[in-house]
């Protein structure tokens, strides 16, 4: 694949945008619950997506993409939504910092899927980085607390499923427009989460001082951020794109400390750092190799 520097710039923008929601959502949890937060979040995102649908002249594109590729789109939507729900659950139980570091380990599954499904290249140096990251995951998530263990298990299962949804995006990035992935994603989540919230009778009106979270952030992350991310997948390997997001938990850690005064334990921080370091070894080597091949 001909790697384009533009793809890395776009992924950095994605990193900045996606570092804010975990902390903001945790703030919203102080007055409401995970079901309500997810539902209102995606209602807002779906409204924003619909508002910009017509100025961008994407109506015909979305309709045609759905007609021609409804099967892969349905798979993507199902797997992606399951991953989102499990992350919101983990965020509520573990806090933004730890949940975000654990979330980075999902890149391991993206890489594995990329190797076996997309036939992306992988060698001994990259394997070392991968094993190092797995070691970091064990250090980060080690605990005797049964509640936390169950939460971690749920999040890891969700990460595997979510990672496969990104492989679908990469596989069909030339056939399905990035806007279509985003647009169908937010509306699918609204319908599913609406049904879940209704059937569990779990709606709790959030506090007024959290309204800005549901108005501004869905536009920046669930709409603009997702369009940029899905487009970046057409420019660089999905593994490289995912690896670039390793900066997210460090930004989240900083924001979480500023807002809540939360800090990870030394063991958790070391484990999270090892995860990120191992993944960075992979992306740096891949980038170096790509530069050599293009010379």
PDB file of C-alpha atoms in Angstrom:
ATOM      1  CA  UNK A   1       0.000   0.000   0.000  1.00  0.00           C
ATOM      2  CA  UNK A   2       1.246   3.463  -0.894  1.00  0.00           C
ATOM      3  CA  UNK A   3       1.296   5.234   2.484  1.00  0.00           C
ATOM      4  CA  UNK A   4       0.318   8.910   2.372  1.00  0.00           C
ATOM      5  CA  UNK A   5       1.554  11.354   5.077  1.00  0.00           C
ATOM      6  CA  UNK A   6      -1.872  13.003   4.964  1.00  0.00           C
ATOM      7  CA  UNK A   7      -3.274   9.895   6.624  1.00  0.00           C
ATOM      8  CA  UNK A   8      -1.052  10.395   9.693  1.00  0.00           C
ATOM      9  CA  UNK A   9      -2.018  14.065   9.985  1.00  0.00           C
ATOM     10  CA  UNK A  10      -5.696  13.125   9.891  1.00  0.00           C
ATOM     11  CA  UNK A  11      -5.178  10.474  12.560  1.00  0.00           C
ATOM     12  CA  UNK A  12      -3.486  13.025  14.832  1.00  0.00           C
ATOM     13  CA  UNK A  13      -6.579  15.220  14.525  1.00  0.00           C
ATOM     14  CA  UNK A  14      -8.666  12.170  15.443  1.00  0.00           C
ATOM     15  CA  UNK A  15      -6.472  11.629  18.522  1.00  0.00           C
ATOM     16  CA  UNK A  16      -7.059  15.183  19.751  1.00  0.00           C
ATOM     17  CA  UNK A  17     -10.807  14.979  19.189  1.00  0.00           C
ATOM     18  CA  UNK A  18     -11.208  11.569  20.812  1.00  0.00           C
ATOM     19  CA  UNK A  19      -9.227  12.444  23.939  1.00  0.00           C
ATOM     20  CA  UNK A  20     -11.967  14.690  25.297  1.00  0.00           C
ATOM     21  CA  UNK A  21     -15.152  12.517  25.444  1.00  0.00           C
ATOM     22  CA  UNK A  22     -14.051   9.905  28.066  1.00  0.00           C
ATOM     23  CA  UNK A  23     -13.514  12.641  30.652  1.00  0.00           C
ATOM     24  CA  UNK A  24     -16.571  14.657  29.623  1.00  0.00           C
ATOM     25  CA  UNK A  25     -18.795  11.568  29.701  1.00  0.00           C
ATOM     26  CA  UNK A  26     -17.501  10.614  33.130  1.00  0.00           C
ATOM     27  CA  UNK A  27     -18.500  14.113  34.240  1.00  0.00           C
ATOM     28  CA  UNK A  28     -22.000  13.526  32.830  1.00  0.00           C
ATOM     29  CA  UNK A  29     -22.258  10.258  34.768  1.00  0.00           C
ATOM     30  CA  UNK A  30     -22.431  12.308  37.971  1.00  0.00           C
ATOM     31  CA  UNK A  31     -26.055  13.132  37.225  1.00  0.00           C
ATOM     32  CA  UNK A  32     -27.200  10.323  34.918  1.00  0.00           C
ATOM     33  CA  UNK A  33     -26.270   6.793  33.824  1.00  0.00           C
ATOM     34  CA  UNK A  34     -24.508   5.023  30.944  1.00  0.00           C
ATOM     35  CA  UNK A  35     -27.674   4.146  28.988  1.00  0.00           C
ATOM     36  CA  UNK A  36     -28.965   7.721  29.040  1.00  0.00           C
ATOM     37  CA  UNK A  37     -25.553   9.169  28.200  1.00  0.00           C
ATOM     38  CA  UNK A  38     -25.097   6.900  25.189  1.00  0.00           C
ATOM     39  CA  UNK A  39     -28.626   7.511  23.922  1.00  0.00           C
ATOM     40  CA  UNK A  40     -28.490  11.328  24.138  1.00  0.00           C
ATOM     41  CA  UNK A  41     -24.940  11.309  22.751  1.00  0.00           C
ATOM     42  CA  UNK A  42     -25.973   9.490  19.584  1.00  0.00           C
ATOM     43  CA  UNK A  43     -29.241  11.382  19.210  1.00  0.00           C
ATOM     44  CA  UNK A  44     -27.170  14.549  19.088  1.00  0.00           C
ATOM     45  CA  UNK A  45     -24.681  12.952  16.692  1.00  0.00           C
ATOM     46  CA  UNK A  46     -27.465  11.744  14.395  1.00  0.00           C
ATOM     47  CA  UNK A  47     -29.014  15.223  14.280  1.00  0.00           C
ATOM     48  CA  UNK A  48     -25.646  16.767  13.425  1.00  0.00           C
ATOM     49  CA  UNK A  49     -25.012  14.096  10.781  1.00  0.00           C
ATOM     50  CA  UNK A  50     -28.386  14.801   9.173  1.00  0.00           C
ATOM     51  CA  UNK A  51     -27.807  18.569   9.258  1.00  0.00           C
ATOM     52  CA  UNK A  52     -24.543  18.273   7.318  1.00  0.00           C
ATOM     53  CA  UNK A  53     -25.882  15.526   5.011  1.00  0.00           C
ATOM     54  CA  UNK A  54     -27.447  17.942   2.540  1.00  0.00           C
ATOM     55  CA  UNK A  55     -24.786  20.704   2.369  1.00  0.00           C
ATOM     56  CA  UNK A  56     -22.188  18.013   1.652  1.00  0.00           C
ATOM     57  CA  UNK A  57     -24.511  16.525  -0.992  1.00  0.00           C
ATOM     58  CA  UNK A  58     -24.128  13.053   0.474  1.00  0.00           C
ATOM     59  CA  UNK A  59     -27.772  11.937   0.332  1.00  0.00           C
ATOM     60  CA  UNK A  60     -27.429  10.052  -2.954  1.00  0.00           C
ATOM     61  CA  UNK A  61     -24.084   8.593  -1.897  1.00  0.00           C
ATOM     62  CA  UNK A  62     -25.480   7.237   1.372  1.00  0.00           C
ATOM     63  CA  UNK A  63     -28.546   5.722  -0.313  1.00  0.00           C
ATOM     64  CA  UNK A  64     -26.473   4.065  -3.045  1.00  0.00           C
ATOM     65  CA  UNK A  65     -23.932   2.732  -0.543  1.00  0.00           C
ATOM     66  CA  UNK A  66     -26.691   1.188   1.574  1.00  0.00           C
ATOM     67  CA  UNK A  67     -28.349  -0.418  -1.454  1.00  0.00           C
ATOM     68  CA  UNK A  68     -25.139  -1.885  -2.864  1.00  0.00           C
ATOM     69  CA  UNK A  69     -23.365  -2.794   0.389  1.00  0.00           C
ATOM     70  CA  UNK A  70     -26.065  -3.358   2.996  1.00  0.00           C
ATOM     71  CA  UNK A  71     -24.606  -6.690   4.184  1.00  0.00           C
ATOM     72  CA  UNK A  72     -21.109  -5.436   5.134  1.00  0.00           C
ATOM     73  CA  UNK A  73     -22.659  -2.242   6.514  1.00  0.00           C
ATOM     74  CA  UNK A  74     -24.979  -4.255   8.773  1.00  0.00           C
ATOM     75  CA  UNK A  75     -22.030  -6.298  10.030  1.00  0.00           C
ATOM     76  CA  UNK A  76     -20.043  -3.129  10.693  1.00  0.00           C
ATOM     77  CA  UNK A  77     -22.927  -1.463  12.527  1.00  0.00           C
ATOM     78  CA  UNK A  78     -23.618  -4.483  14.717  1.00  0.00           C
ATOM     79  CA  UNK A  79     -20.000  -5.086  15.750  1.00  0.00           C
ATOM     80  CA  UNK A  80     -19.210  -1.381  16.138  1.00  0.00           C
ATOM     81  CA  UNK A  81     -22.212  -0.756  18.371  1.00  0.00           C
ATOM     82  CA  UNK A  82     -21.402  -3.703  20.642  1.00  0.00           C
ATOM     83  CA  UNK A  83     -17.892  -2.310  21.074  1.00  0.00           C
ATOM     84  CA  UNK A  84     -19.223   1.159  21.893  1.00  0.00           C
ATOM     85  CA  UNK A  85     -21.659  -0.148  24.507  1.00  0.00           C
ATOM     86  CA  UNK A  86     -18.963  -2.179  26.281  1.00  0.00           C
ATOM     87  CA  UNK A  87     -16.618   0.850  26.362  1.00  0.00           C
ATOM     88  CA  UNK A  88     -19.289   3.065  27.940  1.00  0.00           C
ATOM     89  CA  UNK A  89     -19.894   0.330  30.496  1.00  0.00           C
ATOM     90  CA  UNK A  90     -16.175   0.055  31.290  1.00  0.00           C
ATOM     91  CA  UNK A  91     -15.873   3.830  31.468  1.00  0.00           C
ATOM     92  CA  UNK A  92     -18.516   3.902  34.169  1.00  0.00           C
ATOM     93  CA  UNK A  93     -16.887   1.123  36.211  1.00  0.00           C
ATOM     94  CA  UNK A  94     -13.160   1.758  35.688  1.00  0.00           C
ATOM     95  CA  UNK A  95     -12.937   5.511  35.159  1.00  0.00           C
ATOM     96  CA  UNK A  96     -11.708   7.372  32.047  1.00  0.00           C
ATOM     97  CA  UNK A  97      -7.959   6.836  32.513  1.00  0.00           C
ATOM     98  CA  UNK A  98      -7.862   3.076  32.974  1.00  0.00           C
ATOM     99  CA  UNK A  99     -10.679   2.440  30.480  1.00  0.00           C
ATOM    100  CA  UNK A 100      -8.791   4.466  27.868  1.00  0.00           C
ATOM    101  CA  UNK A 101      -5.508   2.620  28.434  1.00  0.00           C
ATOM    102  CA  UNK A 102      -7.305  -0.736  28.201  1.00  0.00           C
ATOM    103  CA  UNK A 103      -9.062   0.529  25.089  1.00  0.00           C
ATOM    104  CA  UNK A 104      -5.664   0.984  23.398  1.00  0.00           C
ATOM    105  CA  UNK A 105      -5.038  -2.753  23.685  1.00  0.00           C
ATOM    106  CA  UNK A 106      -7.775  -3.135  21.100  1.00  0.00           C
ATOM    107  CA  UNK A 107      -5.087  -2.219  18.581  1.00  0.00           C
ATOM    108  CA  UNK A 108      -3.573  -5.646  19.228  1.00  0.00           C
ATOM    109  CA  UNK A 109      -6.722  -7.266  17.859  1.00  0.00           C
ATOM    110  CA  UNK A 110      -6.826  -4.832  14.922  1.00  0.00           C
ATOM    111  CA  UNK A 111      -3.269  -5.844  14.007  1.00  0.00           C
ATOM    112  CA  UNK A 112      -4.051  -9.551  14.300  1.00  0.00           C
ATOM    113  CA  UNK A 113      -7.159  -9.185  12.156  1.00  0.00           C
ATOM    114  CA  UNK A 114      -5.156  -7.080   9.695  1.00  0.00           C
ATOM    115  CA  UNK A 115      -2.600  -9.867   9.315  1.00  0.00           C
ATOM    116  CA  UNK A 116      -5.038 -12.740   8.822  1.00  0.00           C
ATOM    117  CA  UNK A 117      -7.871 -10.984   6.981  1.00  0.00           C
ATOM    118  CA  UNK A 118      -6.261  -8.079   5.105  1.00  0.00           C
ATOM    119  CA  UNK A 119      -2.894  -9.853   4.656  1.00  0.00           C
ATOM    120  CA  UNK A 120      -0.959  -6.882   6.089  1.00  0.00           C
ATOM    121  CA  UNK A 121       2.753  -7.544   6.614  1.00  0.00           C
ATOM    122  CA  UNK A 122       4.200  -8.384  10.033  1.00  0.00           C
ATOM    123  CA  UNK A 123       7.744  -9.412  11.074  1.00  0.00           C
ATOM    124  CA  UNK A 124       9.796 -10.328  14.174  1.00  0.00           C
ATOM    125  CA  UNK A 125      10.354  -6.740  15.345  1.00  0.00           C
ATOM    126  CA  UNK A 126       6.660  -5.990  15.101  1.00  0.00           C
ATOM    127  CA  UNK A 127       5.885  -9.289  16.843  1.00  0.00           C
ATOM    128  CA  UNK A 128       8.160  -8.184  19.713  1.00  0.00           C
ATOM    129  CA  UNK A 129       6.228  -4.921  19.998  1.00  0.00           C
ATOM    130  CA  UNK A 130       2.963  -6.849  19.978  1.00  0.00           C
ATOM    131  CA  UNK A 131       4.090  -9.238  22.749  1.00  0.00           C
ATOM    132  CA  UNK A 132       5.351  -6.279  24.782  1.00  0.00           C
ATOM    133  CA  UNK A 133       1.937  -4.657  24.507  1.00  0.00           C
ATOM    134  CA  UNK A 134       0.216  -7.842  25.630  1.00  0.00           C
ATOM    135  CA  UNK A 135       2.521  -7.942  28.677  1.00  0.00           C
ATOM    136  CA  UNK A 136       1.550  -4.336  29.436  1.00  0.00           C
ATOM    137  CA  UNK A 137      -2.134  -5.276  29.267  1.00  0.00           C
ATOM    138  CA  UNK A 138      -1.619  -7.982  31.905  1.00  0.00           C
ATOM    139  CA  UNK A 139       0.248  -5.562  34.190  1.00  0.00           C
ATOM    140  CA  UNK A 140      -2.359  -2.842  33.714  1.00  0.00           C
ATOM    141  CA  UNK A 141      -5.374  -5.056  34.282  1.00  0.00           C
ATOM    142  CA  UNK A 142      -4.059  -7.268  37.102  1.00  0.00           C
ATOM    143  CA  UNK A 143      -6.458  -7.190  40.049  1.00  0.00           C
ATOM    144  CA  UNK A 144      -8.182  -9.402  42.615  1.00  0.00           C
ATOM    145  CA  UNK A 145     -11.377  -7.352  42.517  1.00  0.00           C
ATOM    146  CA  UNK A 146     -14.081  -9.565  40.957  1.00  0.00           C
ATOM    147  CA  UNK A 147     -16.189  -6.605  39.799  1.00  0.00           C
ATOM    148  CA  UNK A 148     -13.239  -5.050  37.997  1.00  0.00           C
ATOM    149  CA  UNK A 149     -12.275  -8.436  36.517  1.00  0.00           C
ATOM    150  CA  UNK A 150     -15.765  -8.884  35.076  1.00  0.00           C
ATOM    151  CA  UNK A 151     -15.681  -5.329  33.731  1.00  0.00           C
ATOM    152  CA  UNK A 152     -12.303  -5.954  32.095  1.00  0.00           C
ATOM    153  CA  UNK A 153     -13.553  -9.193  30.546  1.00  0.00           C
ATOM    154  CA  UNK A 154     -16.570  -7.400  29.091  1.00  0.00           C
ATOM    155  CA  UNK A 155     -14.368  -4.623  27.735  1.00  0.00           C
ATOM    156  CA  UNK A 156     -11.904  -7.053  26.129  1.00  0.00           C
ATOM    157  CA  UNK A 157     -14.711  -8.964  24.432  1.00  0.00           C
ATOM    158  CA  UNK A 158     -16.084  -5.651  23.205  1.00  0.00           C
ATOM    159  CA  UNK A 159     -12.636  -4.640  21.941  1.00  0.00           C
ATOM    160  CA  UNK A 160     -12.314  -7.796  19.864  1.00  0.00           C
ATOM    161  CA  UNK A 161     -15.723  -7.238  18.308  1.00  0.00           C
ATOM    162  CA  UNK A 162     -15.101  -3.507  17.762  1.00  0.00           C
ATOM    163  CA  UNK A 163     -11.713  -4.210  16.181  1.00  0.00           C
ATOM    164  CA  UNK A 164     -13.333  -6.436  13.596  1.00  0.00           C
ATOM    165  CA  UNK A 165     -15.704  -3.601  12.681  1.00  0.00           C
ATOM    166  CA  UNK A 166     -12.652  -1.465  11.788  1.00  0.00           C
ATOM    167  CA  UNK A 167     -11.411  -4.237   9.527  1.00  0.00           C
ATOM    168  CA  UNK A 168     -14.729  -4.092   7.694  1.00  0.00           C
ATOM    169  CA  UNK A 169     -14.273  -0.323   7.243  1.00  0.00           C
ATOM    170  CA  UNK A 170     -10.794  -0.863   5.819  1.00  0.00           C
ATOM    171  CA  UNK A 171     -11.891  -3.711   3.569  1.00  0.00           C
ATOM    172  CA  UNK A 172     -14.721  -1.690   2.031  1.00  0.00           C
ATOM    173  CA  UNK A 173     -13.173   1.797   2.227  1.00  0.00           C
ATOM    174  CA  UNK A 174     -12.962   1.970  -1.581  1.00  0.00           C
ATOM    175  CA  UNK A 175     -16.586   0.926  -2.056  1.00  0.00           C
ATOM    176  CA  UNK A 176     -18.344   2.688   0.806  1.00  0.00           C
ATOM    177  CA  UNK A 177     -17.951   6.408   1.470  1.00  0.00           C
ATOM    178  CA  UNK A 178     -16.594   7.402   4.892  1.00  0.00           C
ATOM    179  CA  UNK A 179     -19.672   9.588   5.447  1.00  0.00           C
ATOM    180  CA  UNK A 180     -21.927   6.561   4.951  1.00  0.00           C
ATOM    181  CA  UNK A 181     -20.085   4.637   7.662  1.00  0.00           C
ATOM    182  CA  UNK A 182     -20.495   7.561  10.055  1.00  0.00           C
ATOM    183  CA  UNK A 183     -24.115   8.365   9.166  1.00  0.00           C
ATOM    184  CA  UNK A 184     -25.441   4.820   9.419  1.00  0.00           C
ATOM    185  CA  UNK A 185     -23.392   4.266  12.596  1.00  0.00           C
ATOM    186  CA  UNK A 186     -24.955   7.120  14.581  1.00  0.00           C
ATOM    187  CA  UNK A 187     -28.527   6.326  13.515  1.00  0.00           C
ATOM    188  CA  UNK A 188     -28.113   2.613  14.182  1.00  0.00           C
ATOM    189  CA  UNK A 189     -26.900   3.453  17.687  1.00  0.00           C
ATOM    190  CA  UNK A 190     -29.862   5.760  18.299  1.00  0.00           C
ATOM    191  CA  UNK A 191     -32.344   3.027  17.374  1.00  0.00           C
ATOM    192  CA  UNK A 192     -30.633   0.251  19.330  1.00  0.00           C
ATOM    193  CA  UNK A 193     -29.820   2.325  22.413  1.00  0.00           C
ATOM    194  CA  UNK A 194     -33.302   3.820  22.375  1.00  0.00           C
ATOM    195  CA  UNK A 195     -34.819   0.343  22.511  1.00  0.00           C
ATOM    196  CA  UNK A 196     -32.407  -0.726  25.254  1.00  0.00           C
ATOM    197  CA  UNK A 197     -33.104   2.357  27.364  1.00  0.00           C
ATOM    198  CA  UNK A 198     -36.847   1.995  26.890  1.00  0.00           C
ATOM    199  CA  UNK A 199     -37.003  -1.714  27.724  1.00  0.00           C
ATOM    200  CA  UNK A 200     -34.806  -1.320  30.819  1.00  0.00           C
ATOM    201  CA  UNK A 201     -36.620   1.852  31.940  1.00  0.00           C
ATOM    202  CA  UNK A 202     -33.232   3.395  32.706  1.00  0.00           C
ATOM    203  CA  UNK A 203     -33.596   6.955  31.390  1.00  0.00           C
ATOM    204  CA  UNK A 204     -32.393   9.634  33.840  1.00  0.00           C
ATOM    205  CA  UNK A 205     -32.447  13.295  32.782  1.00  0.00           C
ATOM    206  CA  UNK A 206     -28.884  14.690  32.940  1.00  0.00           C
ATOM    207  CA  UNK A 207     -28.002  17.896  34.796  1.00  0.00           C
ATOM    208  CA  UNK A 208     -28.229  21.178  32.883  1.00  0.00           C
ATOM    209  CA  UNK A 209     -24.509  21.884  33.293  1.00  0.00           C
ATOM    210  CA  UNK A 210     -23.790  18.804  31.154  1.00  0.00           C
ATOM    211  CA  UNK A 211     -25.926  19.815  28.159  1.00  0.00           C
ATOM    212  CA  UNK A 212     -22.910  21.256  26.323  1.00  0.00           C
ATOM    213  CA  UNK A 213     -21.326  17.803  26.374  1.00  0.00           C
ATOM    214  CA  UNK A 214     -24.214  16.361  24.377  1.00  0.00           C
ATOM    215  CA  UNK A 215     -24.450  19.307  21.976  1.00  0.00           C
ATOM    216  CA  UNK A 216     -20.832  20.050  21.051  1.00  0.00           C
ATOM    217  CA  UNK A 217     -18.807  16.856  21.513  1.00  0.00           C
ATOM    218  CA  UNK A 218     -20.919  14.479  19.384  1.00  0.00           C
ATOM    219  CA  UNK A 219     -20.375  16.817  16.421  1.00  0.00           C
ATOM    220  CA  UNK A 220     -16.613  16.925  16.970  1.00  0.00           C
ATOM    221  CA  UNK A 221     -16.110  13.225  17.687  1.00  0.00           C
ATOM    222  CA  UNK A 222     -18.973  10.967  16.569  1.00  0.00           C
ATOM    223  CA  UNK A 223     -19.480  12.922  13.331  1.00  0.00           C
ATOM    224  CA  UNK A 224     -16.398  14.893  12.220  1.00  0.00           C
ATOM    225  CA  UNK A 225     -13.919  12.666  14.043  1.00  0.00           C
ATOM    226  CA  UNK A 226     -15.388   9.455  12.600  1.00  0.00           C
ATOM    227  CA  UNK A 227     -15.493  10.821   9.045  1.00  0.00           C
ATOM    228  CA  UNK A 228     -11.819  11.779   9.326  1.00  0.00           C
ATOM    229  CA  UNK A 229     -10.884   8.426  10.868  1.00  0.00           C
ATOM    230  CA  UNK A 230     -12.696   6.320   8.278  1.00  0.00           C
ATOM    231  CA  UNK A 231     -11.201   8.422   5.473  1.00  0.00           C
ATOM    232  CA  UNK A 232      -7.724   7.971   6.953  1.00  0.00           C
ATOM    233  CA  UNK A 233      -8.189   4.202   6.656  1.00  0.00           C
ATOM    234  CA  UNK A 234      -8.209   4.617   2.879  1.00  0.00           C
ATOM    235  CA  UNK A 235      -4.799   6.343   3.029  1.00  0.00           C
ATOM    236  CA  UNK A 236      -2.825   4.195   5.494  1.00  0.00           C
ATOM    237  CA  UNK A 237      -2.936   0.643   6.878  1.00  0.00           C
ATOM    238  CA  UNK A 238      -5.668   0.125   9.457  1.00  0.00           C
ATOM    239  CA  UNK A 239      -3.050  -1.146  11.919  1.00  0.00           C
ATOM    240  CA  UNK A 240      -0.969   2.014  11.538  1.00  0.00           C
ATOM    241  CA  UNK A 241      -4.018   4.222  11.877  1.00  0.00           C
ATOM    242  CA  UNK A 242      -5.055   2.472  15.075  1.00  0.00           C
ATOM    243  CA  UNK A 243      -1.527   2.564  16.479  1.00  0.00           C
ATOM    244  CA  UNK A 244      -1.472   6.324  16.047  1.00  0.00           C
ATOM    245  CA  UNK A 245      -4.276   6.654  18.577  1.00  0.00           C
ATOM    246  CA  UNK A 246      -1.930   5.470  21.346  1.00  0.00           C
ATOM    247  CA  UNK A 247      -1.618   9.079  22.481  1.00  0.00           C
ATOM    248  CA  UNK A 248      -5.271   9.185  23.509  1.00  0.00           C
ATOM    249  CA  UNK A 249      -4.972   7.617  27.001  1.00  0.00           C
ATOM    250  CA  UNK A 250      -2.157  10.004  27.971  1.00  0.00           C
ATOM    251  CA  UNK A 251      -4.277  13.013  27.048  1.00  0.00           C
ATOM    252  CA  UNK A 252      -7.216  11.427  28.868  1.00  0.00           C
ATOM    253  CA  UNK A 253      -5.019  10.881  31.936  1.00  0.00           C
ATOM    254  CA  UNK A 254      -4.053  14.561  31.967  1.00  0.00           C
ATOM    255  CA  UNK A 255      -7.643  15.774  31.487  1.00  0.00           C
ATOM    256  CA  UNK A 256      -8.924  13.314  34.090  1.00  0.00           C
ATOM    257  CA  UNK A 257      -6.453  14.611  36.656  1.00  0.00           C
ATOM    258  CA  UNK A 258      -7.356  18.233  35.919  1.00  0.00           C
ATOM    259  CA  UNK A 259     -11.111  17.635  36.190  1.00  0.00           C
ATOM    260  CA  UNK A 260     -11.421  14.863  38.782  1.00  0.00           C
ATOM    261  CA  UNK A 261      -7.998  14.653  40.398  1.00  0.00           C
ATOM    262  CA  UNK A 262      -7.883  11.002  39.302  1.00  0.00           C
ATOM    263  CA  UNK A 263      -4.541   9.254  38.973  1.00  0.00           C
ATOM    264  CA  UNK A 264      -3.643   5.725  37.997  1.00  0.00           C
ATOM    265  CA  UNK A 265      -1.529   3.668  40.378  1.00  0.00           C
ATOM    266  CA  UNK A 266       2.148   3.351  39.482  1.00  0.00           C
ATOM    267  CA  UNK A 267       1.573  -0.248  38.371  1.00  0.00           C
ATOM    268  CA  UNK A 268      -1.349   0.736  36.150  1.00  0.00           C
ATOM    269  CA  UNK A 269       0.560   3.633  34.618  1.00  0.00           C
ATOM    270  CA  UNK A 270       3.597   1.427  33.923  1.00  0.00           C
ATOM    271  CA  UNK A 271       1.384  -1.257  32.399  1.00  0.00           C
ATOM    272  CA  UNK A 272      -0.417   1.282  30.222  1.00  0.00           C
ATOM    273  CA  UNK A 273       2.877   2.826  29.136  1.00  0.00           C
ATOM    274  CA  UNK A 274       4.236  -0.605  28.165  1.00  0.00           C
ATOM    275  CA  UNK A 275       1.139  -1.214  26.057  1.00  0.00           C
ATOM    276  CA  UNK A 276       1.667   2.064  24.220  1.00  0.00           C
ATOM    277  CA  UNK A 277       5.454   1.586  23.927  1.00  0.00           C
ATOM    278  CA  UNK A 278       5.034  -1.854  22.385  1.00  0.00           C
ATOM    279  CA  UNK A 279       2.526  -0.557  19.868  1.00  0.00           C
ATOM    280  CA  UNK A 280       4.795   2.395  19.042  1.00  0.00           C
ATOM    281  CA  UNK A 281       7.610  -0.021  18.176  1.00  0.00           C
ATOM    282  CA  UNK A 282       5.331  -1.535  15.578  1.00  0.00           C
ATOM    283  CA  UNK A 283       4.159   1.705  14.000  1.00  0.00           C
ATOM    284  CA  UNK A 284       7.661   3.229  13.955  1.00  0.00           C
ATOM    285  CA  UNK A 285       9.101   0.169  12.260  1.00  0.00           C
ATOM    286  CA  UNK A 286       6.263   0.043   9.737  1.00  0.00           C
ATOM    287  CA  UNK A 287       6.727   3.714   8.968  1.00  0.00           C
ATOM    288  CA  UNK A 288      10.483   3.322   8.515  1.00  0.00           C
ATOM    289  CA  UNK A 289       9.970   0.308   6.281  1.00  0.00           C
ATOM    290  CA  UNK A 290       7.395   2.153   4.186  1.00  0.00           C
ATOM    291  CA  UNK A 291       9.794   5.097   3.725  1.00  0.00           C
ATOM    292  CA  UNK A 292      12.600   2.774   2.582  1.00  0.00           C
ATOM    293  CA  UNK A 293      10.332   1.033   0.086  1.00  0.00           C
ATOM    294  CA  UNK A 294       9.229   4.332  -1.471  1.00  0.00           C
ATOM    295  CA  UNK A 295      12.783   5.633  -1.949  1.00  0.00           C
TER     296      UNK A 295
END
